[in-house]
Amino acid sequence: MTGTVSAPALELEALVASRLCHDLINPIGAVGNGVELLQAVMPGSAELQLIDESVRLAMDKVRFYRIAFGAASPSEQIDARQITEILQGLYGSGRIRIEWPPRALPRPQARLMFLAIQCAESALPVGGTLTIVQEEGCLRILAEARRMRFEPALWAHLTTGAPLAELRPAEVHFPLARRRAEADGLAVSLAEREGGFDLAFTA
C-alpha cells in the first residue's frame, strides 16, 4: 500500500496522549459546570469547594499534559495567554514558582518547555523558583532553591543520552525531553551552582 505512514513517524505515544487528554477534557469540564450550578444553590459549602478545587486542578493537569506529552505539529502556535493560564493554574499557589515572560510559541517549543519544567521541578523537593529564558535556538531554566536533589541516571540520560536501566512512569518526561532536544538539534547541559542550577537547551 502506498502513502502509508510508519508508526514511529506518527509518534503513536504522543497521539495516544493527545487522544486521552482530548477525551478527558470535556467530562472534566462538565463536572466543573455541575459544581458551579450546585454552588449557586448551596453557597459556602466546604464540600463543593473541595470538589471545585480538585476539578480545576484536574483540568489544569490535562491541559499541561496535552502540550507536554501530546502530538506537536510544527505549524501550530500556542498563544501566550493559554500557556500563562496553564502555568498559573498548576504553579500559581504551590511550592514551585514559575517566572516566564509571556510569548506565543510553536507547539514543539512549548512541549520542550513543559517537559523541561517537569525535569527541573523533580530536582526541587521542597520547592523553589524556576525562571524561564527563551532566545533564538535556546531554552534556559534557571532554578533557585534551598535544597536540590538530582537522580544521576535520569540527568545523565537527559544531558548525554546515557541509557536508562529502568524508568518509572513518573520519570517519563526525562527521555521525552531528551528526544525532543535531539529532534530539534539541541545540546542539553546542567550546571549546578550555590543555591540553584541552570538547565540549558542550546543549538
Tab-separated table of C-alpha atoms in Angstrom:
chain	number	residue	atom	x	y	z
A	1	MET	CA	0.000	0.000	0.000
A	2	THR	CA	1.389	3.399	-0.932
A	3	GLY	CA	1.074	6.599	1.032
A	4	THR	CA	1.186	4.925	4.428
A	5	VAL	CA	2.933	6.495	7.427
A	6	SER	CA	5.049	4.403	9.770
A	7	ALA	CA	4.175	4.226	13.450
A	8	PRO	CA	7.448	5.888	14.569
A	9	ALA	CA	6.796	8.858	12.272
A	10	LEU	CA	3.380	9.324	13.789
A	11	GLU	CA	4.784	9.177	17.339
A	12	LEU	CA	1.980	6.881	18.411
A	13	GLU	CA	2.531	7.500	22.109
A	14	ALA	CA	2.064	11.244	21.533
A	15	LEU	CA	-1.119	10.621	19.582
A	16	VAL	CA	-2.411	8.372	22.366
A	17	ALA	CA	-1.679	11.117	24.906
A	18	SER	CA	-3.475	13.665	22.731
A	19	ARG	CA	-6.487	11.369	22.406
A	20	LEU	CA	-6.684	10.704	26.140
A	21	CYS	CA	-6.429	14.390	27.009
A	22	HIS	CA	-8.996	15.299	24.367
A	23	ASP	CA	-11.465	12.699	25.629
A	24	LEU	CA	-10.985	13.677	29.281
A	25	ILE	CA	-11.242	17.449	28.961
A	26	ASN	CA	-14.979	17.543	28.156
A	27	PRO	CA	-16.250	15.339	31.022
A	28	ILE	CA	-13.987	17.144	33.486
A	29	GLY	CA	-15.368	20.448	32.244
A	30	ALA	CA	-18.908	19.109	32.603
A	31	VAL	CA	-18.238	18.187	36.233
A	32	GLY	CA	-16.931	21.709	36.795
A	33	ASN	CA	-20.094	23.204	35.306
A	34	GLY	CA	-22.205	20.977	37.525
A	35	VAL	CA	-20.299	22.106	40.604
A	36	GLU	CA	-20.911	25.751	39.669
A	37	LEU	CA	-24.654	25.092	39.459
A	38	LEU	CA	-24.637	23.372	42.842
A	39	GLN	CA	-22.674	26.243	44.387
A	40	ALA	CA	-25.390	28.625	43.224
A	41	VAL	CA	-27.948	26.813	45.377
A	42	MET	CA	-25.538	25.715	48.136
A	43	PRO	CA	-23.233	28.712	48.655
A	44	GLY	CA	-20.440	28.315	51.162
A	45	SER	CA	-20.363	24.520	51.003
A	46	ALA	CA	-16.904	23.310	52.030
A	47	GLU	CA	-17.503	20.003	50.267
A	48	LEU	CA	-18.353	21.696	46.973
A	49	GLN	CA	-15.341	23.986	47.342
A	50	LEU	CA	-13.086	20.942	47.684
A	51	ILE	CA	-14.631	19.322	44.608
A	52	ASP	CA	-14.284	22.573	42.664
A	53	GLU	CA	-10.584	22.864	43.525
A	54	SER	CA	-9.980	19.244	42.528
A	55	VAL	CA	-11.778	19.701	39.208
A	56	ARG	CA	-9.756	22.827	38.409
A	57	LEU	CA	-6.508	21.015	39.220
A	58	ALA	CA	-7.501	18.063	37.039
A	59	MET	CA	-8.347	20.420	34.179
A	60	ASP	CA	-5.024	22.256	34.507
A	61	LYS	CA	-3.082	18.977	34.553
A	62	VAL	CA	-4.843	17.637	31.469
A	63	ARG	CA	-4.133	20.882	29.593
A	64	PHE	CA	-0.480	20.747	30.679
A	65	TYR	CA	-0.112	17.077	29.728
A	66	ARG	CA	-1.766	17.660	26.365
A	67	ILE	CA	1.065	20.013	25.424
A	68	ALA	CA	3.878	18.157	27.206
A	69	PHE	CA	3.005	14.647	26.021
A	70	GLY	CA	0.697	15.154	23.051
A	71	ALA	CA	1.444	15.377	19.350
A	72	ALA	CA	3.358	18.522	18.407
A	73	SER	CA	2.688	19.963	14.958
A	74	PRO	CA	5.480	22.420	13.969
A	75	SER	CA	2.944	24.709	12.293
A	76	GLU	CA	0.732	25.085	15.372
A	77	GLN	CA	1.193	28.096	17.650
A	78	ILE	CA	0.267	28.137	21.331
A	79	ASP	CA	-0.686	31.664	22.337
A	80	ALA	CA	0.874	33.357	25.350
A	81	ARG	CA	-2.415	33.595	27.256
A	82	GLN	CA	-3.048	29.847	27.062
A	83	ILE	CA	0.465	28.982	28.265
A	84	THR	CA	0.222	31.533	31.076
A	85	GLU	CA	-3.161	30.185	32.211
A	86	ILE	CA	-1.849	26.610	32.296
A	87	LEU	CA	1.294	27.512	34.243
A	88	GLN	CA	-0.663	29.741	36.628
A	89	GLY	CA	-3.212	27.003	37.219
A	90	LEU	CA	-0.586	24.399	38.118
A	91	TYR	CA	2.074	26.525	39.775
A	92	GLY	CA	0.294	29.690	40.865
A	93	SER	CA	-0.035	28.716	44.521
A	94	GLY	CA	2.218	25.694	45.026
A	95	ARG	CA	5.756	25.077	46.188
A	96	ILE	CA	7.161	25.807	42.706
A	97	ARG	CA	7.067	29.349	41.368
A	98	ILE	CA	7.397	29.942	37.616
A	99	GLU	CA	8.803	33.184	36.213
A	100	TRP	CA	8.136	33.380	32.483
A	101	PRO	CA	7.804	36.381	30.141
A	102	PRO	CA	4.625	35.542	28.191
A	103	ARG	CA	5.039	34.916	24.480
A	104	ALA	CA	3.434	32.746	21.823
A	105	LEU	CA	5.378	29.587	20.991
A	106	PRO	CA	5.322	26.938	18.274
A	107	ARG	CA	3.864	23.802	19.817
A	108	PRO	CA	7.173	21.826	19.721
A	109	GLN	CA	8.888	24.632	21.681
A	110	ALA	CA	6.041	24.760	24.191
A	111	ARG	CA	6.287	20.991	24.547
A	112	LEU	CA	10.021	21.151	25.270
A	113	MET	CA	9.474	23.957	27.780
A	114	PHE	CA	6.815	21.992	29.676
A	115	LEU	CA	8.948	18.841	29.699
A	116	ALA	CA	11.973	20.829	30.894
A	117	ILE	CA	9.895	22.373	33.685
A	118	GLN	CA	8.945	18.889	34.868
A	119	CYS	CA	12.588	17.786	34.826
A	120	ALA	CA	13.701	20.854	36.776
A	121	GLU	CA	10.802	20.537	39.226
A	122	SER	CA	11.865	16.990	40.089
A	123	ALA	CA	15.158	18.349	41.464
A	124	LEU	CA	13.400	20.715	43.900
A	125	PRO	CA	11.953	18.508	46.665
A	126	VAL	CA	10.982	21.428	48.912
A	127	GLY	CA	10.148	23.915	46.178
A	128	GLY	CA	11.835	26.876	44.594
A	129	THR	CA	11.680	29.295	41.676
A	130	LEU	CA	12.135	28.433	38.010
A	131	THR	CA	12.920	31.347	35.706
A	132	ILE	CA	12.465	30.521	32.034
A	133	VAL	CA	14.617	32.322	29.472
A	134	GLN	CA	13.904	31.765	25.783
A	135	GLU	CA	16.053	33.112	22.994
A	136	GLU	CA	16.584	32.137	19.367
A	137	GLY	CA	17.598	28.483	19.393
A	138	CYS	CA	17.963	28.383	23.167
A	139	LEU	CA	15.893	27.494	26.222
A	140	ARG	CA	17.265	28.011	29.720
A	141	ILE	CA	15.673	27.247	33.062
A	142	LEU	CA	17.339	28.987	35.984
A	143	ALA	CA	16.438	27.328	39.269
A	144	GLU	CA	16.713	28.885	42.715
A	145	ALA	CA	16.174	26.651	45.745
A	146	ARG	CA	17.298	25.968	49.296
A	147	ARG	CA	17.619	22.260	48.594
A	148	MET	CA	18.222	20.229	45.439
A	149	ARG	CA	18.195	16.520	44.677
A	150	PHE	CA	19.303	15.022	41.374
A	151	GLU	CA	18.734	11.443	40.237
A	152	PRO	CA	22.083	10.765	38.493
A	153	ALA	CA	20.810	8.261	35.910
A	154	LEU	CA	17.920	10.474	34.788
A	155	TRP	CA	20.036	13.595	34.455
A	156	ALA	CA	22.828	11.710	32.688
A	157	HIS	CA	20.263	10.488	30.173
A	158	LEU	CA	18.853	13.980	29.691
A	159	THR	CA	22.227	15.678	29.213
A	160	THR	CA	24.260	12.987	27.436
A	161	GLY	CA	21.803	10.381	26.205
A	162	ALA	CA	23.246	7.733	28.539
A	163	PRO	CA	20.996	4.641	28.544
A	164	LEU	CA	18.497	4.140	31.339
A	165	ALA	CA	18.419	0.770	33.090
A	166	GLU	CA	14.873	1.390	34.301
A	167	LEU	CA	12.235	4.076	34.061
A	168	ARG	CA	9.173	4.748	36.204
A	169	PRO	CA	6.010	6.365	34.826
A	170	ALA	CA	6.645	9.473	36.942
A	171	GLU	CA	10.010	9.947	35.176
A	172	VAL	CA	8.879	9.710	31.554
A	173	HIS	CA	9.459	13.426	30.945
A	174	PHE	CA	13.236	12.902	31.033
A	175	PRO	CA	13.513	10.681	27.924
A	176	LEU	CA	10.792	12.697	26.196
A	177	ALA	CA	12.720	15.928	26.787
A	178	ARG	CA	15.884	14.238	25.512
A	179	ARG	CA	14.068	13.047	22.391
A	180	ARG	CA	12.601	16.492	21.756
A	181	ALA	CA	16.021	18.126	22.154
A	182	GLU	CA	17.616	15.664	19.729
A	183	ALA	CA	14.843	16.249	17.197
A	184	ASP	CA	15.495	19.995	17.402
A	185	GLY	CA	19.283	19.595	17.258
A	186	LEU	CA	19.789	20.983	20.763
A	187	ALA	CA	22.535	20.129	23.241
A	188	VAL	CA	21.457	19.757	26.864
A	189	SER	CA	23.588	20.873	29.794
A	190	LEU	CA	23.200	21.112	33.563
A	191	ALA	CA	25.300	23.497	35.647
A	192	GLU	CA	24.968	23.360	39.421
A	193	ARG	CA	25.733	26.447	41.495
A	194	GLU	CA	25.247	27.746	45.004
A	195	GLY	CA	21.523	27.940	45.678
A	196	GLY	CA	20.408	26.602	42.340
A	197	PHE	CA	21.219	25.243	38.906
A	198	ASP	CA	20.933	26.124	35.225
A	199	LEU	CA	19.349	23.717	32.745
A	200	ALA	CA	20.071	24.722	29.146
A	201	PHE	CA	18.978	23.508	25.718
A	202	THR	CA	21.201	25.191	23.129
A	203	ALA	CA	21.744	24.879	19.383
